[in-house]
Amino acid sequence: DAKTTQPPSMDCAEGRAANLPCNHSTISGNEYVYWYRQIHSQGPQYIIHGLKNNETNEMASLIITEDRKSSTLILPHATLRDTAVYYCIVRVAGYGGSQGNLIFGKGTKLSVKP
Amino acid sequence: NAGVTQTPKFQVLKTGQSMTLQCAQDMNHNSMYWYRQDPGMGLRLIYYSASEGTTDKGEVPNGYNVSRLNKREFSLRLESAAPSQTSVYFCASRVQQGGSSYEQYFGPGTRLTVT
């Protein structure tokens, strides 16, 4: 699986957009980019994933560069409840064996401030 | 629909004691996972079960055993607990269907302290 690099921490003002970067320069063509977050003491929560097109859902948007070597998770209007550790994970899709497994790094601790 | 449930929520063990952490999911998912998370760290995979009847080692399996009791339940056993196993343990499940990519759903965690 491709290694990802994320800043250890970021701050964001409440109501503003939070842009969380992730570098994955060794990503392979069949690997997806996943984002999860973990609010203090809780289990991780899936946010969004994508292959090469930009994706949007009710929680966030995912922007993947054309060369797929980096991506940005965008929380359009951050609230205090978005304070969490955000994990960027790259792995293949598919089923069987270890293909569903996730490898978590240390993530980015996002602090949303009033 | 409760999602992924874990019992107990908290546990304190003495070194050498044994215990089983229970996990159940009601989403009819094929795959189930056990992770541990140490302070300030990301999650590390202990064992996983890609489908009912199969189990495989993850990144940190030493000191643990697992049982996929049926499609719903996946238990993690510590035979002889050690202080190094003090951690928060998360169970997760995932549907597997065709070649698509599906997210994992996590339980609330079990906080284990070994003294």
Coordinates of N, CA and C in Angstrom, one line a residue:
Chain A
D1 N 0.8 -1.2 0.0 CA 0.0 0.0 0.0 C 0.9 1.2 0.0
A2 N 0.4 2.3 -0.7 CA 1.1 3.5 -0.8 C 1.2 4.2 0.6
K3 N 2.3 4.8 0.9 CA 2.5 5.6 2.1 C 1.9 7.0 1.9
T4 N 1.3 7.5 3.0 CA 0.7 8.8 2.9 C 1.4 9.7 3.9
T5 N 1.5 11.0 3.6 CA 2.1 12.0 4.5 C 1.1 13.1 4.7
Q6 N 0.8 13.4 6.0 CA -0.1 14.4 6.4 C 0.5 15.3 7.5
P7 N 0.2 16.6 7.5 CA 0.7 17.4 8.6 C 0.1 16.9 10.0
P8 N 0.9 17.0 11.0 CA 0.4 16.5 12.3 C -0.7 17.3 12.9
S9 N -0.8 18.6 12.6 CA -1.9 19.3 13.2 C -2.3 20.5 12.3
M10 N -3.5 21.0 12.5 CA -4.0 22.2 11.8 C -5.1 22.8 12.6
D11 N -5.2 24.1 12.5 CA -6.3 24.9 13.1 C -7.2 25.4 12.0
C12 N -8.4 25.6 12.4 CA -9.4 26.2 11.5 C -10.4 27.0 12.3
A13 N -10.8 28.2 11.8 CA -11.9 28.9 12.5 C -13.2 28.4 12.2
E14 N -14.1 28.4 13.2 CA -15.4 27.9 13.1 C -16.2 28.6 11.9
G15 N -16.8 27.8 11.1 CA -17.6 28.5 9.9 C -16.8 28.6 8.7
R16 N -15.4 28.5 8.8 CA -14.6 28.5 7.6 C -14.4 27.1 7.0
A17 N -13.9 27.1 5.8 CA -13.5 25.8 5.2 C -12.2 25.3 5.8
A18 N -12.2 24.0 6.1 CA -11.0 23.3 6.5 C -10.5 22.5 5.3
N19 N -9.2 22.7 5.0 CA -8.6 22.0 3.9 C -7.5 21.2 4.4
L20 N -7.6 19.9 4.4 CA -6.6 19.0 4.9 C -5.9 18.3 3.8
P21 N -4.6 18.5 3.7 CA -3.8 17.9 2.6 C -3.3 16.5 2.9
C22 N -3.0 15.8 1.9 CA -2.4 14.5 2.0 C -1.5 14.2 0.8
N23 N -0.3 13.8 1.0 CA 0.6 13.4 -0.1 C 0.6 11.9 -0.2
H24 N 0.5 11.4 -1.4 CA 0.6 9.9 -1.6 C 1.3 9.8 -3.0
S25 N 2.6 10.1 -3.0 CA 3.3 10.2 -4.3 C 3.6 8.9 -4.9
T26 N 3.5 7.8 -4.2 CA 3.7 6.4 -4.7 C 2.5 5.6 -5.0
I27 N 1.3 6.3 -5.1 CA 0.1 5.7 -5.3 C 0.0 4.9 -6.6
S28 N -0.6 3.7 -6.6 CA -0.7 2.9 -7.8 C -2.0 3.2 -8.5
G29 N -2.1 2.8 -9.7 CA -3.3 3.1 -10.5 C -4.6 2.5 -10.0
N30 N -4.5 1.4 -9.2 CA -5.7 0.8 -8.7 C -6.0 1.1 -7.3
E31 N -5.3 2.0 -6.7 CA -5.5 2.4 -5.3 C -6.4 3.6 -5.1
Y32 N -7.3 3.4 -4.2 CA -8.2 4.5 -3.8 C -7.6 5.3 -2.7
V33 N -8.1 6.6 -2.6 CA -7.8 7.4 -1.5 C -9.0 7.4 -0.5
Y34 N -8.8 7.1 0.7 CA -9.9 7.1 1.7 C -9.6 8.1 2.8
W35 N -10.7 8.7 3.3 CA -10.5 9.6 4.5 C -11.4 9.1 5.6
Y36 N -10.9 8.9 6.8 CA -11.6 8.6 8.0 C -11.3 9.7 9.0
R37 N -12.1 9.8 10.0 CA -11.8 10.7 11.1 C -12.2 10.0 12.4
Q38 N -11.5 10.5 13.5 CA -11.7 9.9 14.8 C -11.9 11.0 15.8
I39 N -13.1 11.2 16.2 CA -13.4 12.2 17.3 C -13.0 11.5 18.6
H40 N -12.5 12.3 19.5 CA -11.9 11.9 20.7 C -12.5 10.7 21.4
S41 N -11.8 9.6 21.5 CA -12.2 8.4 22.2 C -13.2 7.5 21.5
Q42 N -13.6 8.0 20.3 CA -14.6 7.2 19.6 C -13.9 6.3 18.5
G43 N -14.7 5.4 17.9 CA -14.2 4.6 16.8 C -14.1 5.5 15.6
P44 N -13.1 5.2 14.7 CA -13.0 6.0 13.4 C -14.3 6.0 12.6
Q45 N -14.5 7.0 11.9 CA -15.7 7.2 11.1 C -15.3 7.5 9.6
Y46 N -15.9 6.7 8.7 CA -15.7 6.9 7.3 C -16.2 8.3 6.9
I47 N -15.4 9.0 6.0 CA -15.9 10.3 5.5 C -16.2 10.1 4.0
I48 N -15.2 9.8 3.2 CA -15.3 9.8 1.8 C -14.2 9.0 1.1
H49 N -14.3 8.6 -0.1 CA -13.2 8.0 -0.8 C -13.3 8.3 -2.3
G50 N -12.2 8.2 -3.0 CA -12.2 8.4 -4.5 C -11.0 7.8 -5.1
L51 N -11.1 7.7 -6.5 CA -10.1 7.0 -7.2 C -9.3 8.1 -8.0
K52 N -10.0 8.9 -8.9 CA -9.3 9.9 -9.6 C -10.2 11.1 -9.8
N53 N -11.5 11.0 -9.8 CA -12.4 12.1 -9.9 C -12.6 12.7 -8.5
N54 N -12.9 14.0 -8.6 CA -13.3 14.7 -7.3 C -14.6 14.1 -6.8
E55 N -14.8 14.0 -5.5 CA -16.0 13.4 -5.0 C -16.6 14.4 -3.9
T56 N -17.9 14.4 -3.8 CA -18.5 15.2 -2.7 C -19.7 14.4 -2.1
N57 N -19.8 14.4 -0.8 CA -21.0 13.9 -0.2 C -21.5 14.9 0.9
E58 N -22.3 14.4 1.7 CA -22.9 15.4 2.7 C -22.0 15.8 3.8
M59 N -20.9 15.1 3.9 CA -19.9 15.5 4.9 C -18.7 16.3 4.4
A60 N -18.3 16.0 3.2 CA -17.0 16.7 2.7 C -16.9 16.5 1.2
S61 N -15.8 17.2 0.7 CA -15.4 17.1 -0.7 C -14.0 16.5 -0.7
L62 N -13.7 15.8 -1.7 CA -12.3 15.2 -1.9 C -11.8 15.7 -3.2
I63 N -10.7 16.4 -3.2 CA -10.1 16.8 -4.5 C -8.8 16.0 -4.6
I64 N -8.7 15.3 -5.8 CA -7.5 14.6 -6.1 C -6.8 15.2 -7.3
T65 N -5.5 15.4 -7.2 CA -4.8 16.1 -8.3 C -4.8 15.2 -9.5
E66 N -4.5 15.8 -10.6 CA -4.6 15.0 -11.9 C -3.6 13.8 -11.9
D67 N -2.4 14.1 -11.3 CA -1.4 13.0 -11.3 C -1.6 12.0 -10.1
R68 N -2.6 12.3 -9.3 CA -3.1 11.5 -8.2 C -2.0 11.4 -7.1
K69 N -1.0 12.2 -7.1 CA 0.0 12.1 -6.1 C -0.3 12.9 -4.8
S70 N -1.4 13.6 -4.8 CA -1.9 14.3 -3.6 C -3.4 14.5 -3.6
S71 N -3.9 14.8 -2.4 CA -5.4 15.0 -2.4 C -5.6 16.0 -1.2
T72 N -6.8 16.6 -1.2 CA -7.2 17.5 -0.2 C -8.7 17.2 0.2
L73 N -8.8 17.0 1.5 CA -10.2 16.9 2.1 C -10.7 18.2 2.5
I74 N -11.9 18.6 2.0 CA -12.4 19.9 2.3 C -13.7 19.7 3.2
L75 N -13.7 20.3 4.4 CA -14.9 20.4 5.1 C -15.4 21.9 4.9
P76 N -16.5 22.1 4.2 CA -16.8 23.4 3.7 C -17.1 24.4 4.8
H77 N -17.8 24.0 5.8 CA -18.1 25.0 6.9 C -17.8 24.3 8.3
A78 N -16.6 24.3 8.7 CA -16.2 23.6 9.9 C -16.9 24.0 11.1
T79 N -17.3 23.1 11.9 CA -17.9 23.4 13.2 C -17.1 22.8 14.3
L80 N -17.4 23.1 15.6 CA -16.6 22.6 16.7 C -16.6 21.1 16.7
R81 N -17.7 20.5 16.3 CA -17.9 19.1 16.3 C -17.0 18.4 15.3
D82 N -16.4 19.2 14.4 CA -15.4 18.6 13.4 C -14.0 18.4 14.0
T83 N -13.8 18.9 15.2 CA -12.5 18.7 15.8 C -12.2 17.2 16.0
A84 N -11.2 16.7 15.4 CA -10.9 15.3 15.4 C -9.5 15.1 14.7
V85 N -9.1 13.8 14.7 CA -7.9 13.4 14.0 C -8.4 12.8 12.6
Y86 N -7.9 13.3 11.5 CA -8.3 12.9 10.2 C -7.2 12.1 9.6
Y87 N -7.6 10.9 9.1 CA -6.7 9.9 8.5 C -6.9 9.8 7.0
C88 N -5.8 10.0 6.3 CA -5.8 9.7 4.8 C -5.2 8.4 4.6
I89 N -5.9 7.5 3.9 CA -5.4 6.1 3.7 C -5.5 5.8 2.2
V90 N -4.5 5.1 1.7 CA -4.5 4.7 0.3 C -4.4 3.2 0.3
R91 N -5.3 2.6 -0.5 CA -5.2 1.2 -0.6 C -6.1 0.7 -1.8
V92 N -5.9 -0.5 -2.2 CA -6.6 -1.1 -3.4 C -8.0 -1.3 -3.0
A93 N -8.9 -1.3 -3.9 CA -10.3 -1.7 -3.7 C -10.3 -3.2 -3.8
G94 N -11.5 -3.7 -3.9 CA -11.7 -5.2 -4.1 C -11.9 -5.9 -2.8
Y95 N -12.1 -7.2 -3.0 CA -12.4 -8.1 -1.9 C -11.5 -9.3 -1.9
G96 N -11.6 -10.0 -0.8 CA -10.8 -11.2 -0.7 C -9.5 -11.0 0.0
G97 N -9.2 -11.9 0.9 CA -7.9 -11.7 1.6 C -7.7 -10.4 2.3
S98 N -6.6 -9.8 2.1 CA -6.3 -8.5 2.9 C -6.7 -7.3 2.1
Q99 N -7.5 -7.4 1.0 CA -7.7 -6.2 0.2 C -8.6 -5.2 0.9
G100 N -9.4 -5.6 1.9 CA -10.2 -4.6 2.6 C -9.4 -3.9 3.7
N101 N -8.2 -4.3 4.0 CA -7.5 -3.8 5.2 C -7.1 -2.4 5.0
L102 N -7.2 -1.7 6.1 CA -6.7 -0.3 6.2 C -5.5 -0.2 7.0
I103 N -4.5 0.7 6.6 CA -3.3 1.0 7.4 C -3.4 2.4 7.8
F104 N -3.5 2.6 9.1 CA -3.7 4.0 9.7 C -2.3 4.5 10.0
G105 N -2.0 5.8 9.6 CA -0.9 6.5 10.1 C -1.3 7.3 11.3
K106 N -0.6 8.4 11.6 CA -0.9 9.2 12.8 C -2.0 10.3 12.5
G107 N -2.2 10.6 11.2 CA -3.3 11.5 10.8 C -2.9 13.0 11.1
T108 N -3.9 13.8 10.9 CA -3.8 15.3 11.2 C -4.8 15.6 12.2
K109 N -4.4 16.2 13.3 CA -5.3 16.6 14.4 C -5.8 18.0 14.0
L110 N -7.1 18.1 13.6 CA -7.8 19.3 13.3 C -8.4 19.9 14.5
S111 N -8.1 21.1 14.8 CA -8.7 21.8 15.9 C -9.6 23.0 15.3
V112 N -10.9 22.9 15.5 CA -11.7 24.0 15.1 C -12.0 24.9 16.2
K113 N -11.7 26.2 16.0 CA -11.7 27.2 17.1 C -12.8 28.2 16.9
P114 N -13.5 28.6 18.0 CA -14.6 29.5 17.9 C -14.1 30.9 17.4
Chain B
N1 N -31.1 -0.9 14.2 CA -29.8 -1.3 13.6 C -28.7 -0.7 14.5
A2 N -28.1 -1.6 15.3 CA -27.1 -1.1 16.3 C -25.7 -0.8 15.6
G3 N -25.5 -1.4 14.4 CA -24.2 -1.3 13.8 C -23.2 -2.3 14.4
V4 N -22.0 -1.8 14.9 CA -21.0 -2.6 15.5 C -21.0 -2.4 17.0
T5 N -21.2 -3.4 17.8 CA -21.2 -3.3 19.2 C -20.1 -4.1 19.8
Q6 N -19.5 -3.6 20.9 CA -18.4 -4.2 21.6 C -18.7 -4.3 23.1
T7 N -18.3 -5.4 23.7 CA -18.4 -5.6 25.1 C -17.1 -6.2 25.6
P8 N -16.6 -5.8 26.8 CA -17.1 -4.7 27.6 C -16.6 -3.4 27.1
K9 N -17.0 -2.3 27.7 CA -16.5 -0.9 27.4 C -15.2 -0.7 28.1
F10 N -15.1 -1.1 29.3 CA -13.9 -1.0 30.1 C -13.5 -2.3 30.7
Q11 N -12.2 -2.5 30.9 CA -11.8 -3.7 31.6 C -10.4 -3.5 32.2
V12 N -10.2 -3.9 33.5 CA -8.9 -3.9 34.1 C -8.5 -5.3 34.4
L13 N -7.3 -5.7 34.0 CA -6.8 -7.1 34.2 C -5.5 -7.0 35.0
K14 N -5.2 -8.1 35.7 CA -3.9 -8.3 36.2 C -3.0 -9.1 35.2
T15 N -1.7 -8.8 35.3 CA -0.8 -9.6 34.4 C -1.1 -11.1 34.5
G16 N -1.2 -11.8 33.4 CA -1.4 -13.2 33.4 C -2.8 -13.6 33.3
Q17 N -3.8 -12.7 33.6 CA -5.2 -13.1 33.5 C -5.6 -13.2 32.0
S18 N -6.7 -13.9 31.7 CA -7.2 -14.0 30.4 C -8.5 -13.3 30.3
M19 N -8.9 -13.0 29.1 CA -10.2 -12.4 28.8 C -10.5 -12.5 27.3
T20 N -11.8 -12.4 27.0 CA -12.3 -12.3 25.7 C -13.1 -11.0 25.4
L21 N -12.7 -10.3 24.4 CA -13.4 -9.1 24.0 C -14.4 -9.6 22.9
Q22 N -15.7 -9.1 23.1 CA -16.7 -9.5 22.1 C -17.0 -8.4 21.2
C23 N -17.4 -8.8 19.9 CA -17.8 -7.9 18.9 C -18.9 -8.5 18.1
A24 N -19.9 -7.7 17.8 CA -21.0 -8.2 17.0 C -21.5 -7.1 16.0
Q25 N -21.9 -7.5 14.8 CA -22.4 -6.5 13.9 C -23.7 -7.0 13.3
D26 N -24.7 -6.1 13.1 CA -26.0 -6.5 12.6 C -26.2 -6.0 11.2
M27 N -25.2 -5.8 10.4 CA -25.3 -5.2 9.1 C -25.1 -6.2 8.0
N28 N -25.0 -7.5 8.4 CA -24.7 -8.6 7.4 C -23.4 -8.5 6.6
H29 N -22.4 -7.9 7.3 CA -21.1 -7.7 6.6 C -20.3 -9.0 6.6
N30 N -19.6 -9.1 5.5 CA -18.7 -10.3 5.4 C -17.5 -10.3 6.2
S31 N -16.8 -9.1 6.2 CA -15.5 -9.0 6.9 C -15.5 -8.3 8.2
M32 N -14.7 -8.8 9.1 CA -14.6 -8.2 10.4 C -13.1 -8.0 10.8
Y33 N -12.8 -7.0 11.7 CA -11.5 -6.7 12.0 C -11.3 -6.3 13.5
W34 N -10.1 -6.6 14.0 CA -9.7 -6.1 15.3 C -8.5 -5.3 15.2
Y35 N -8.6 -4.0 15.8 CA -7.5 -3.1 15.9 C -7.2 -2.8 17.3
R36 N -5.9 -2.3 17.5 CA -5.6 -1.7 18.8 C -5.1 -0.3 18.5
Q37 N -5.3 0.6 19.5 CA -4.8 1.9 19.4 C -4.1 2.4 20.7
D38 N -2.8 2.6 20.6 CA -2.1 3.1 21.8 C -2.1 4.6 21.8
P39 N -1.9 5.2 22.9 CA -1.9 6.7 23.0 C -1.1 7.4 22.0
G40 N -1.7 8.4 21.3 CA -1.1 9.2 20.3 C -0.7 8.5 19.0
M41 N -1.2 7.3 18.8 CA -0.9 6.5 17.6 C -2.1 6.2 16.8
G42 N -1.9 5.8 15.5 CA -3.0 5.4 14.7 C -3.4 4.0 15.1
L43 N -4.4 3.4 14.5 CA -4.8 2.1 14.7 C -3.9 1.1 14.0
R44 N -3.7 0.0 14.7 CA -2.9 -1.1 14.1 C -3.8 -2.4 14.1
L45 N -3.7 -3.1 13.0 CA -4.6 -4.3 12.8 C -4.0 -5.5 13.5
I46 N -4.8 -6.1 14.3 CA -4.4 -7.3 15.0 C -4.7 -8.6 14.2
Y47 N -6.0 -8.8 13.9 CA -6.5 -9.9 13.2 C -7.6 -9.4 12.3
Y48 N -7.9 -10.2 11.3 CA -9.1 -9.9 10.5 C -9.7 -11.2 10.0
S49 N -11.0 -11.1 9.6 CA -11.7 -12.3 9.1 C -12.4 -11.8 7.8
A50 N -11.8 -12.2 6.7 CA -12.3 -11.7 5.4 C -13.7 -12.2 5.1
S51 N -14.0 -13.4 5.6 CA -15.4 -14.0 5.5 C -15.6 -15.0 6.6
E52 N -16.8 -15.4 6.8 CA -17.1 -16.4 7.8 C -16.3 -17.6 7.6
G53 N -15.7 -18.1 8.7 CA -14.9 -19.3 8.6 C -13.4 -19.1 8.3
T54 N -13.0 -17.8 8.1 CA -11.6 -17.6 7.8 C -11.1 -16.5 8.8
T55 N -9.8 -16.6 9.2 CA -9.2 -15.6 10.0 C -7.7 -15.5 9.6
D56 N -7.2 -14.3 9.7 CA -5.8 -14.1 9.3 C -5.1 -13.1 10.2
K57 N -3.8 -13.2 10.3 CA -3.1 -12.3 11.1 C -2.9 -10.9 10.4
G58 N -2.9 -9.9 11.3 CA -2.6 -8.5 10.8 C -1.2 -8.1 11.1
E59 N -1.1 -6.9 11.5 CA 0.3 -6.3 11.8 C 0.8 -6.7 13.1
V60 N 0.0 -6.8 14.1 CA 0.4 -7.1 15.5 C -0.3 -8.2 16.2
P61 N -0.2 -9.5 15.7 CA -1.1 -10.6 16.2 C -0.6 -11.3 17.5
N62 N 0.7 -11.0 17.8 CA 1.3 -11.8 18.9 C 0.6 -11.5 20.2
G63 N 0.2 -12.6 20.9 CA -0.4 -12.5 22.2 C -1.9 -12.5 22.2
Y64 N -2.5 -12.7 21.0 CA -3.9 -12.6 20.7 C -4.4 -13.9 19.9
N65 N -5.6 -14.3 20.1 CA -6.3 -15.2 19.3 C -7.7 -14.7 19.0
V66 N -8.2 -15.2 17.9 CA -9.5 -14.7 17.5 C -10.4 -15.9 17.1
S67 N -11.7 -15.7 17.1 CA -12.7 -16.7 16.7 C -13.8 -15.9 15.9
R68 N -14.0 -16.4 14.7 CA -15.2 -15.9 13.9 C -16.3 -16.9 14.2
L69 N -17.1 -16.6 15.2 CA -18.1 -17.5 15.7 C -19.2 -17.8 14.7
N70 N -19.6 -16.8 14.0 CA -20.6 -16.8 12.9 C -20.5 -15.5 12.1
K71 N -21.4 -15.3 11.2 CA -21.2 -14.1 10.4 C -21.3 -12.8 11.2
R72 N -22.0 -12.8 12.3 CA -22.2 -11.6 13.1 C -21.1 -11.4 14.1
E73 N -20.5 -12.4 14.6 CA -19.6 -12.2 15.8 C -18.2 -12.6 15.6
F74 N -17.3 -11.7 16.1 CA -15.9 -11.9 16.0 C -15.2 -11.6 17.3
S75 N -14.6 -12.6 18.0 CA -14.1 -12.3 19.3 C -12.6 -12.3 19.3
L76 N -12.0 -11.5 20.3 CA -10.6 -11.4 20.4 C -10.2 -11.9 21.8
R77 N -9.3 -12.8 21.9 CA -8.9 -13.4 23.2 C -7.5 -13.1 23.6
L78 N -7.3 -12.7 24.8 CA -6.0 -12.5 25.4 C -5.8 -13.7 26.4
E79 N -4.9 -14.6 26.1 CA -4.7 -15.8 26.9 C -4.0 -15.5 28.2
S80 N -3.0 -14.6 28.1 CA -2.2 -14.2 29.3 C -1.8 -12.8 29.2
A81 N -2.6 -11.9 29.7 CA -2.5 -10.5 29.5 C -1.2 -10.0 30.0
A82 N -0.6 -9.0 29.3 CA 0.6 -8.3 29.7 C 0.4 -6.8 29.7
P83 N 1.2 -6.1 30.5 CA 1.0 -4.6 30.5 C 1.1 -4.0 29.1
S84 N 1.9 -4.6 28.2 CA 2.1 -4.0 26.8 C 0.8 -4.1 26.0
Q85 N -0.2 -4.9 26.5 CA -1.5 -5.0 25.9 C -2.5 -3.9 26.4
T86 N -2.1 -3.1 27.2 CA -2.9 -2.0 27.6 C -3.1 -1.1 26.4
S87 N -4.4 -0.9 26.1 CA -4.7 -0.2 24.8 C -6.2 0.0 24.7
V88 N -6.6 0.7 23.6 CA -8.0 0.7 23.3 C -8.2 -0.2 22.1
Y89 N -9.2 -1.1 22.2 CA -9.4 -2.1 21.1 C -10.7 -1.8 20.4
F90 N -10.5 -1.7 19.0 CA -11.7 -1.4 18.2 C -12.0 -2.6 17.3
C91 N -13.2 -2.9 17.1 CA -13.7 -3.9 16.2 C -14.3 -3.1 15.0
A92 N -14.3 -3.7 13.8 CA -14.9 -3.0 12.6 C -15.4 -4.1 11.7
S93 N -16.3 -3.7 10.9 CA -16.8 -4.6 9.9 C -17.0 -4.0 8.5
R94 N -17.0 -4.7 7.5 CA -17.1 -4.2 6.1 C -17.8 -5.2 5.2
V95 N -18.6 -4.7 4.3 CA -19.3 -5.5 3.4 C -18.3 -5.7 2.2
Q96 N -18.3 -6.9 1.6 CA -17.5 -7.2 0.4 C -18.5 -7.6 -0.6
Q97 N -18.4 -6.9 -1.8 CA -19.4 -7.2 -2.8 C -18.8 -6.8 -4.1
G98 N -18.6 -7.8 -5.0 CA -18.0 -7.5 -6.3 C -16.6 -6.9 -6.1
G99 N -16.3 -6.0 -7.0 CA -15.0 -5.3 -7.0 C -15.0 -4.0 -6.4
S100 N -16.1 -3.6 -5.8 CA -16.3 -2.2 -5.3 C -15.6 -2.0 -4.0
S101 N -15.5 -0.8 -3.6 CA -14.7 -0.5 -2.4 C -15.8 0.0 -1.4
Y102 N -15.8 -0.6 -0.3 CA -16.8 -0.3 0.8 C -16.0 0.1 2.0
E103 N -16.7 1.0 2.8 CA -16.0 1.5 3.9 C -16.1 0.5 5.1
Q104 N -15.3 0.7 6.1 CA -15.4 0.0 7.4 C -16.2 0.8 8.4
Y105 N -16.9 0.0 9.2 CA -17.7 0.6 10.3 C -17.1 0.2 11.6
F106 N -16.9 1.1 12.5 CA -16.2 0.8 13.7 C -17.1 0.8 14.9
G107 N -16.8 0.0 15.9 CA -17.4 0.0 17.1 C -16.9 1.1 18.0
P108 N -17.5 1.2 19.3 CA -17.1 2.3 20.2 C -15.8 2.0 20.9
G109 N -15.3 0.8 20.9 CA -14.0 0.5 21.5 C -14.1 -0.1 22.9
T110 N -13.1 -0.8 23.3 CA -13.0 -1.4 24.6 C -11.6 -0.9 25.2
R111 N -11.7 -0.2 26.3 CA -10.5 0.3 27.0 C -10.0 -0.7 28.0
L112 N -8.8 -1.3 27.7 CA -8.3 -2.3 28.5 C -7.0 -1.8 29.2
T113 N -6.9 -2.0 30.5 CA -5.7 -1.7 31.3 C -5.2 -3.0 31.9
V114 N -4.0 -3.3 31.7 CA -3.3 -4.5 32.3 C -2.3 -4.0 33.3
T115 N -2.5 -4.4 34.6 CA -1.6 -3.9 35.7 C -0.6 -5.0 36.1

